[in-house]
């Protein structure tokens, strides 16, 4: 009788641990999904920043205000 109660107690403990483990795995999965979304967003931003100098180089070059004459000259 005592052995049966011991087995039942151990089984309940294992079920509790399994439940907590499932919750932890779900939380970690959500964190991984969120981090992957952040990585994707950062990758897109990095690609956009890499393309920006090429687009700016094809347009009018850098112009300083000192190079421009005021309207009264």
N, C-alpha and C. Protein backbone atom coordinates (compact mmCIF):
# COMPACT_ATOMS: atom_id res chain seq x y z
N UNK A 1 0.83 -1.20 0.00
CA UNK A 1 0.00 0.00 0.00
C UNK A 1 0.87 1.26 0.00
N UNK A 2 1.92 1.24 0.80
CA UNK A 2 2.80 2.39 0.90
C UNK A 2 3.54 2.60 -0.43
N UNK A 3 3.88 1.53 -1.12
CA UNK A 3 4.57 1.61 -2.40
C UNK A 3 3.66 2.22 -3.45
N UNK A 4 2.39 1.85 -3.44
CA UNK A 4 1.43 2.40 -4.39
C UNK A 4 1.26 3.91 -4.18
N UNK A 5 1.22 4.35 -2.95
CA UNK A 5 1.10 5.78 -2.66
C UNK A 5 2.38 6.52 -3.09
N UNK A 6 3.53 5.89 -2.88
CA UNK A 6 4.80 6.48 -3.28
C UNK A 6 4.86 6.64 -4.80
N UNK A 7 4.41 5.63 -5.52
CA UNK A 7 4.40 5.70 -6.98
C UNK A 7 3.45 6.79 -7.45
N UNK A 8 2.28 6.89 -6.83
CA UNK A 8 1.32 7.93 -7.22
C UNK A 8 1.88 9.33 -6.95
N UNK A 9 2.54 9.52 -5.84
CA UNK A 9 3.15 10.81 -5.51
C UNK A 9 4.22 11.17 -6.54
N UNK A 10 5.04 10.19 -6.90
CA UNK A 10 6.09 10.44 -7.89
C UNK A 10 5.48 10.76 -9.25
N UNK A 11 4.40 10.07 -9.59
CA UNK A 11 3.74 10.32 -10.87
C UNK A 11 3.15 11.73 -10.91
N UNK A 12 2.54 12.17 -9.83
CA UNK A 12 1.99 13.52 -9.75
C UNK A 12 3.11 14.55 -9.87
N UNK A 13 4.22 14.30 -9.20
CA UNK A 13 5.37 15.22 -9.29
C UNK A 13 5.88 15.31 -10.73
N UNK A 14 5.96 14.16 -11.41
CA UNK A 14 6.41 14.17 -12.79
C UNK A 14 5.43 14.91 -13.70
N UNK A 15 4.15 14.77 -13.46
CA UNK A 15 3.15 15.49 -14.26
C UNK A 15 3.26 17.00 -14.04
N UNK A 16 3.52 17.41 -12.82
CA UNK A 16 3.68 18.83 -12.53
C UNK A 16 4.92 19.37 -13.23
N UNK A 17 6.02 18.62 -13.15
CA UNK A 17 7.25 19.05 -13.82
C UNK A 17 7.05 19.12 -15.33
N UNK A 18 6.34 18.16 -15.89
CA UNK A 18 6.09 18.16 -17.34
C UNK A 18 5.25 19.37 -17.73
N UNK A 19 4.29 19.73 -16.91
CA UNK A 19 3.45 20.89 -17.19
C UNK A 19 4.27 22.18 -17.18
N UNK A 20 5.12 22.33 -16.17
CA UNK A 20 5.98 23.52 -16.11
C UNK A 20 6.96 23.55 -17.28
N UNK A 21 7.46 22.37 -17.67
CA UNK A 21 8.38 22.30 -18.80
C UNK A 21 7.69 22.71 -20.09
N UNK A 22 6.45 22.28 -20.30
CA UNK A 22 5.70 22.67 -21.48
C UNK A 22 5.49 24.18 -21.53
N UNK A 23 5.17 24.77 -20.39
CA UNK A 23 4.99 26.23 -20.33
C UNK A 23 6.30 26.95 -20.66
N UNK A 24 7.40 26.45 -20.12
CA UNK A 24 8.69 27.08 -20.37
C UNK A 24 9.07 26.97 -21.85
N UNK A 25 8.83 25.81 -22.45
CA UNK A 25 9.15 25.63 -23.86
C UNK A 25 8.31 26.58 -24.72
N UNK A 26 7.05 26.77 -24.38
CA UNK A 26 6.19 27.68 -25.14
C UNK A 26 6.68 29.13 -25.00
N UNK A 27 7.09 29.53 -23.81
CA UNK A 27 7.61 30.88 -23.61
C UNK A 27 8.89 31.08 -24.41
N UNK A 28 9.78 30.09 -24.39
CA UNK A 28 11.03 30.19 -25.14
C UNK A 28 10.75 30.24 -26.64
N UNK A 29 9.77 29.49 -27.09
CA UNK A 29 9.41 29.51 -28.51
C UNK A 29 8.92 30.90 -28.92
N UNK A 30 8.11 31.53 -28.08
CA UNK A 30 7.63 32.88 -28.38
C UNK A 30 8.78 33.88 -28.43
N UNK A 31 9.74 33.72 -27.55
CA UNK A 31 10.91 34.60 -27.55
C UNK A 31 11.71 34.42 -28.83
N UNK A 32 11.88 33.18 -29.26
CA UNK A 32 12.63 32.91 -30.49
C UNK A 32 11.92 33.52 -31.69
N UNK A 33 10.60 33.40 -31.75
CA UNK A 33 9.84 33.97 -32.86
C UNK A 33 10.02 35.49 -32.88
N UNK A 34 9.93 36.12 -31.72
CA UNK A 34 10.08 37.57 -31.63
C UNK A 34 11.49 38.00 -32.05
N UNK A 35 12.50 37.25 -31.61
CA UNK A 35 13.87 37.59 -31.99
C UNK A 35 14.10 37.41 -33.49
N UNK A 36 13.48 36.40 -34.08
CA UNK A 36 13.62 36.21 -35.52
C UNK A 36 12.99 37.36 -36.28
N UNK A 37 11.85 37.83 -35.79
CA UNK A 37 11.21 38.99 -36.43
C UNK A 37 12.10 40.22 -36.33
N UNK A 38 12.75 40.40 -35.18
CA UNK A 38 13.66 41.53 -35.01
C UNK A 38 14.86 41.40 -35.94
N UNK A 39 15.39 40.19 -36.07
CA UNK A 39 16.52 39.97 -36.98
C UNK A 39 16.12 40.26 -38.42
N UNK A 40 14.94 39.83 -38.81
CA UNK A 40 14.47 40.10 -40.18
C UNK A 40 14.34 41.60 -40.42
N UNK A 41 13.78 42.32 -39.44
CA UNK A 41 13.63 43.77 -39.58
C UNK A 41 14.99 44.45 -39.66
N UNK A 42 15.93 44.03 -38.84
CA UNK A 42 17.26 44.62 -38.86
C UNK A 42 17.99 44.30 -40.17
N UNK A 43 17.78 43.13 -40.70
CA UNK A 43 18.40 42.76 -41.98
C UNK A 43 17.86 43.64 -43.10
N UNK A 44 16.53 43.85 -43.11
CA UNK A 44 15.95 44.73 -44.12
C UNK A 44 16.48 46.15 -43.99
N UNK A 45 16.61 46.63 -42.77
CA UNK A 45 17.13 47.98 -42.54
C UNK A 45 18.59 48.09 -42.98
N UNK A 46 19.37 47.08 -42.70
CA UNK A 46 20.78 47.09 -43.12
C UNK A 46 20.90 47.10 -44.63
N UNK A 47 20.08 46.30 -45.30
CA UNK A 47 20.11 46.29 -46.76
C UNK A 47 19.72 47.65 -47.33
N UNK A 48 18.72 48.28 -46.70
CA UNK A 48 18.30 49.61 -47.16
C UNK A 48 19.42 50.63 -46.96
N UNK A 49 20.12 50.53 -45.85
CA UNK A 49 21.23 51.45 -45.58
C UNK A 49 22.39 51.21 -46.55
N UNK A 50 22.61 49.97 -46.93
CA UNK A 50 23.68 49.68 -47.89
C UNK A 50 23.34 50.22 -49.28
N UNK A 51 22.07 50.22 -49.63
CA UNK A 51 21.65 50.71 -50.94
C UNK A 51 21.58 52.22 -50.99
N UNK A 52 21.43 52.88 -49.88
CA UNK A 52 21.28 54.33 -49.84
C UNK A 52 22.47 55.07 -50.44
N UNK A 53 23.72 54.77 -50.08
CA UNK A 53 24.84 55.52 -50.69
C UNK A 53 24.88 55.35 -52.21
N UNK A 54 24.53 54.21 -52.73
CA UNK A 54 24.54 54.02 -54.17
C UNK A 54 23.48 54.90 -54.83
N UNK A 55 22.33 55.02 -54.21
CA UNK A 55 21.28 55.86 -54.76
C UNK A 55 21.66 57.34 -54.66
N UNK A 56 22.31 57.72 -53.59
CA UNK A 56 22.71 59.12 -53.43
C UNK A 56 23.86 59.49 -54.37
N UNK A 57 24.71 58.53 -54.68
CA UNK A 57 25.84 58.80 -55.56
C UNK A 57 25.38 59.04 -56.99
N UNK A 58 24.28 58.43 -57.37
CA UNK A 58 23.80 58.61 -58.74
C UNK A 58 23.08 59.93 -58.92
N UNK A 59 22.64 60.54 -57.83
CA UNK A 59 21.94 61.83 -57.89
C UNK A 59 22.95 62.96 -57.93
N UNK A 60 22.49 64.17 -57.73
CA UNK A 60 23.43 65.29 -57.70
C UNK A 60 24.38 65.12 -56.53
N UNK A 61 25.64 65.41 -56.74
CA UNK A 61 26.65 65.21 -55.71
C UNK A 61 26.45 66.16 -54.53
N UNK A 62 27.33 66.07 -53.60
CA UNK A 62 27.28 66.93 -52.43
C UNK A 62 27.51 68.37 -52.84
N UNK A 63 26.64 69.24 -52.37
CA UNK A 63 26.79 70.67 -52.68
C UNK A 63 26.85 71.44 -51.37
N UNK A 64 27.84 72.25 -51.27
CA UNK A 64 28.00 73.07 -50.08
C UNK A 64 27.30 74.40 -50.31
N UNK A 65 26.78 74.99 -49.26
CA UNK A 65 26.15 76.29 -49.37
C UNK A 65 27.17 77.39 -49.73
N UNK A 66 28.42 77.15 -49.44
CA UNK A 66 29.45 78.13 -49.79
C UNK A 66 29.66 78.20 -51.30
N UNK A 67 29.35 77.11 -52.00
CA UNK A 67 29.53 77.09 -53.46
C UNK A 67 28.41 77.83 -54.19
N UNK A 68 27.32 78.10 -53.51
CA UNK A 68 26.19 78.76 -54.18
C UNK A 68 26.28 80.27 -54.00
N UNK A 69 25.97 80.99 -55.03
CA UNK A 69 25.99 82.43 -54.97
C UNK A 69 24.64 82.94 -54.47
N UNK A 70 24.65 83.97 -53.67
CA UNK A 70 23.40 84.57 -53.23
C UNK A 70 22.66 85.14 -54.43
N UNK A 71 21.37 85.35 -54.36
CA UNK A 71 20.58 85.82 -55.50
C UNK A 71 20.96 87.23 -55.97
N UNK A 72 21.57 88.03 -55.15
CA UNK A 72 21.87 89.41 -55.57
C UNK A 72 23.17 89.53 -56.34
N UNK A 73 23.88 88.46 -56.64
CA UNK A 73 25.10 88.55 -57.43
C UNK A 73 24.84 88.24 -58.86
